Amino acid sequence: KQVPAATATIGLPFTYTLTIPSMQFPVGAPSPNDLGSIVVSDDLTVTGAALTLVGLNAYYKSSGTPVPITNLGDTKHLRFTLPNLAAGEQIVVEVTVVLDDTPTNQIGLPFINTATWQFSRWIDLDEDGIIDANEFFNPLPGESGISSPMTIVAPSLVVNKTSPATALNLGDTAAFTIDVQNSGGGDAWNAT
């Protein structure tokens, strides 16, 4: 599970990226086996921060072809299925979330996110060095996708208003310059 940056700002959506499956060796490789019955879960209430789902997008890594995806849970508890995967194929799932504007989400708060998944597949049984039979296992646990830590940061807008005019009479016009600078640790979003 990949994060877009080391920091996030309240109200500014960001996207986690899941690559399913992603093998340990070689790192990031697809499975050499066909996989089926793939179910992914992501509980946004156990991250350490208050997050809400904004949207889901999925596609085949090899071709970019879209994969239909529907959250069967709610905006805090994600649960979705993916189509069966042929050996060597991977699906990329983009999970866009936003930090809620709540007292829980304080500047400097670190948080992580974990997605779990399960799948089914045929496994060769080989007790005596000879393949005797195949057995279908469902469900099998996939390795959890755990994000790198992120930290909540916030913008700090400083506004200066200046004018070359030093005195005005009733009905006079004057030009003013409004300068806004963000001296904070995060992007300002939807500022007014």
Short mmCIF file of C-alpha atoms in Angstrom, two decimals:
data_model
loop_
_atom_site.label_atom_id
_atom_site.label_comp_id
_atom_site.label_asym_id
_atom_site.label_seq_id
_atom_site.Cartn_x
_atom_site.Cartn_y
_atom_site.Cartn_z
CA LYS A 1 0.00 0.00 0.00
CA GLN A 2 1.57 3.25 -1.12
CA VAL A 3 0.93 6.79 0.11
CA PRO A 4 1.21 9.90 -2.07
CA ALA A 5 3.28 11.89 0.47
CA ALA A 6 4.48 11.85 4.06
CA THR A 7 1.93 14.48 5.07
CA ALA A 8 -1.78 15.18 4.64
CA THR A 9 -4.00 18.18 5.30
CA ILE A 10 -7.54 18.22 6.68
CA GLY A 11 -10.06 18.66 3.87
CA LEU A 12 -7.58 17.92 1.05
CA PRO A 13 -8.25 14.52 -0.58
CA PHE A 14 -5.33 12.14 -1.12
CA THR A 15 -5.04 8.68 -2.65
CA TYR A 16 -3.67 5.42 -1.28
CA THR A 17 -2.60 2.95 -3.99
CA LEU A 18 -3.00 -0.82 -3.54
CA THR A 19 -1.40 -3.30 -5.93
CA ILE A 20 -3.01 -6.75 -5.67
CA PRO A 21 -1.35 -9.19 -5.46
CA SER A 22 2.16 -7.98 -4.64
CA MET A 23 4.59 -10.75 -3.77
CA GLN A 24 7.44 -10.53 -1.25
CA PHE A 25 9.92 -12.15 -3.63
CA PRO A 26 10.68 -10.72 -5.99
CA VAL A 27 9.29 -7.60 -4.31
CA GLY A 28 6.16 -6.28 -6.02
CA ALA A 29 5.85 -9.21 -8.44
CA PRO A 30 2.45 -10.67 -9.38
CA SER A 31 1.40 -14.13 -8.24
CA PRO A 32 2.54 -17.08 -10.38
CA ASN A 33 -0.89 -18.67 -9.71
CA ASP A 34 -4.44 -17.98 -10.80
CA LEU A 35 -6.37 -16.28 -7.96
CA GLY A 36 -10.12 -16.03 -7.40
CA SER A 37 -12.73 -14.89 -4.89
CA ILE A 38 -10.70 -11.77 -4.08
CA VAL A 39 -12.18 -9.65 -1.27
CA VAL A 40 -10.46 -6.51 0.05
CA SER A 41 -11.30 -4.81 3.36
CA ASP A 42 -10.06 -1.48 4.72
CA ASP A 43 -11.33 -0.14 8.05
CA LEU A 44 -10.71 3.61 8.03
CA THR A 45 -11.70 3.89 11.71
CA VAL A 46 -8.51 2.19 12.95
CA THR A 47 -5.93 4.42 11.27
CA GLY A 48 -5.33 6.73 14.22
CA ALA A 49 -6.99 9.60 12.33
CA ALA A 50 -10.57 10.28 11.20
CA LEU A 51 -10.78 9.50 7.47
CA THR A 52 -13.69 9.29 5.02
CA LEU A 53 -13.78 7.56 1.62
CA VAL A 54 -14.11 9.93 -1.33
CA GLY A 55 -13.81 7.44 -4.21
CA LEU A 56 -12.47 4.16 -5.59
CA ASN A 57 -10.80 3.50 -8.92
CA ALA A 58 -9.33 0.22 -10.17
CA TYR A 59 -7.52 -0.95 -13.32
CA TYR A 60 -5.34 -3.79 -14.59
CA LYS A 61 -1.68 -2.85 -14.07
CA SER A 62 -0.56 -4.39 -17.37
CA SER A 63 -3.04 -2.62 -19.64
CA GLY A 64 -4.68 0.19 -17.69
CA THR A 65 -8.06 -1.34 -18.54
CA PRO A 66 -10.64 -0.22 -15.93
CA VAL A 67 -11.91 -2.77 -13.42
CA PRO A 68 -15.48 -2.24 -12.16
CA ILE A 69 -15.39 -1.71 -8.39
CA THR A 70 -18.12 -1.02 -5.85
CA ASN A 71 -17.73 -0.46 -2.13
CA LEU A 72 -20.05 -2.92 -0.39
CA GLY A 73 -19.36 -1.26 2.97
CA ASP A 74 -19.71 2.40 3.87
CA THR A 75 -17.46 5.48 3.78
CA LYS A 76 -15.60 4.30 6.91
CA HIS A 77 -15.53 0.52 6.35
CA LEU A 78 -14.51 -0.46 2.83
CA ARG A 79 -15.22 -3.90 1.45
CA PHE A 80 -15.04 -4.69 -2.24
CA THR A 81 -14.50 -7.67 -4.52
CA LEU A 82 -12.17 -7.92 -7.49
CA PRO A 83 -12.44 -10.21 -10.52
CA ASN A 84 -10.48 -13.45 -10.77
CA LEU A 85 -6.86 -12.87 -11.76
CA ALA A 86 -4.80 -14.96 -14.14
CA ALA A 87 -1.25 -15.83 -13.09
CA GLY A 88 1.05 -12.87 -13.67
CA GLU A 89 -1.73 -10.26 -13.59
CA GLN A 90 -2.20 -7.46 -11.03
CA ILE A 91 -4.93 -4.94 -10.25
CA VAL A 92 -4.17 -1.43 -8.99
CA VAL A 93 -6.81 0.05 -6.68
CA GLU A 94 -6.78 3.77 -5.91
CA VAL A 95 -8.52 4.59 -2.63
CA THR A 96 -9.14 8.34 -2.34
CA VAL A 97 -9.85 9.56 1.19
CA VAL A 98 -10.00 12.84 3.09
CA LEU A 99 -9.04 13.75 6.66
CA ASP A 100 -12.19 14.85 8.47
CA ASP A 101 -12.37 18.23 10.19
CA THR A 102 -12.79 16.78 13.69
CA PRO A 103 -11.06 17.27 17.06
CA THR A 104 -9.36 13.87 16.54
CA ASN A 105 -7.30 15.18 13.64
CA GLN A 106 -4.69 17.39 15.30
CA ILE A 107 -1.63 18.89 13.61
CA GLY A 108 1.31 16.54 14.12
CA LEU A 109 -0.84 13.40 14.51
CA PRO A 110 0.77 10.40 12.76
CA PHE A 111 -1.45 7.74 11.19
CA ILE A 112 -1.21 4.59 9.07
CA ASN A 113 -3.71 2.57 7.06
CA THR A 114 -3.96 -1.18 6.58
CA ALA A 115 -5.89 -3.03 3.89
CA THR A 116 -6.47 -6.78 4.22
CA TRP A 117 -7.49 -9.20 1.52
CA GLN A 118 -8.32 -12.82 0.95
CA PHE A 119 -8.48 -15.02 -2.12
CA SER A 120 -8.94 -18.58 -3.33
CA ARG A 121 -6.71 -20.85 -5.42
CA TRP A 122 -5.88 -24.44 -6.30
CA ILE A 123 -2.84 -25.80 -4.44
CA ASP A 124 -0.85 -28.87 -5.45
CA LEU A 125 -0.59 -31.35 -2.59
CA ASP A 126 2.75 -33.09 -2.56
CA GLU A 127 3.51 -35.21 0.49
CA ASP A 128 5.86 -37.76 -1.07
CA GLY A 129 7.53 -35.79 -3.85
CA ILE A 130 4.83 -36.70 -6.35
CA ILE A 131 1.91 -34.43 -7.10
CA ASP A 132 -1.04 -36.45 -5.90
CA ALA A 133 -3.94 -34.05 -6.20
CA ASN A 134 -5.06 -30.45 -6.31
CA GLU A 135 -7.15 -29.02 -3.53
CA PHE A 136 -9.15 -25.80 -3.70
CA PHE A 137 -8.55 -23.46 -0.76
CA ASN A 138 -11.04 -20.67 -0.05
CA PRO A 139 -10.45 -18.34 1.64
CA LEU A 140 -6.70 -17.88 1.95
CA PRO A 141 -5.33 -14.73 3.61
CA GLY A 142 -3.30 -12.33 1.52
CA GLU A 143 -0.53 -10.30 3.08
CA SER A 144 -1.92 -7.04 4.48
CA GLY A 145 -1.03 -3.82 2.73
CA ILE A 146 0.26 -1.41 5.39
CA SER A 147 0.93 2.19 4.42
CA SER A 148 3.93 4.21 5.45
CA PRO A 149 3.10 6.63 8.27
CA MET A 150 1.63 9.99 7.33
CA THR A 151 1.43 13.08 9.55
CA ILE A 152 -1.31 15.70 9.67
CA VAL A 153 -0.07 19.15 8.74
CA ALA A 154 -1.92 22.42 8.24
CA PRO A 155 -1.57 25.58 6.22
CA SER A 156 -0.97 28.92 7.91
CA LEU A 157 -2.19 31.76 5.74
CA VAL A 158 -0.71 35.22 6.31
CA VAL A 159 -2.61 38.06 4.65
CA ASN A 160 -1.17 41.54 4.05
CA LYS A 161 -3.19 44.38 2.54
CA THR A 162 -1.33 47.43 1.26
CA SER A 163 -2.06 50.56 -0.75
CA PRO A 164 0.09 53.40 -2.08
CA ALA A 165 -2.66 55.81 -0.98
CA THR A 166 -2.02 57.36 2.43
CA ALA A 167 -5.23 59.38 2.74
CA LEU A 168 -8.65 59.11 1.13
CA ASN A 169 -11.56 61.51 0.95
CA LEU A 170 -15.17 60.40 0.68
CA GLY A 171 -15.80 59.21 -2.87
CA ASP A 172 -12.09 58.74 -3.75
CA THR A 173 -10.86 55.41 -5.12
CA ALA A 174 -7.64 53.72 -4.25
CA ALA A 175 -5.83 50.58 -5.35
CA PHE A 176 -5.15 47.90 -2.75
CA THR A 177 -2.92 44.86 -3.04
CA ILE A 178 -3.82 41.76 -1.07
CA ASP A 179 -0.92 39.36 -0.61
CA VAL A 180 -1.60 35.87 0.78
CA GLN A 181 1.26 33.55 1.67
CA ASN A 182 1.13 30.06 3.08
CA SER A 183 3.83 29.74 5.74
CA GLY A 184 2.43 26.49 7.12
CA GLY A 185 3.40 22.85 6.69
CA GLY A 186 0.55 21.85 4.38
CA ASP A 187 -1.33 23.01 1.29
CA ALA A 188 -4.22 25.44 1.71
CA TRP A 189 -7.28 23.97 0.04
CA ASN A 190 -10.53 25.70 -0.89
CA ALA A 191 -9.39 28.97 0.73
CA THR A 192 -11.74 31.96 0.56
#
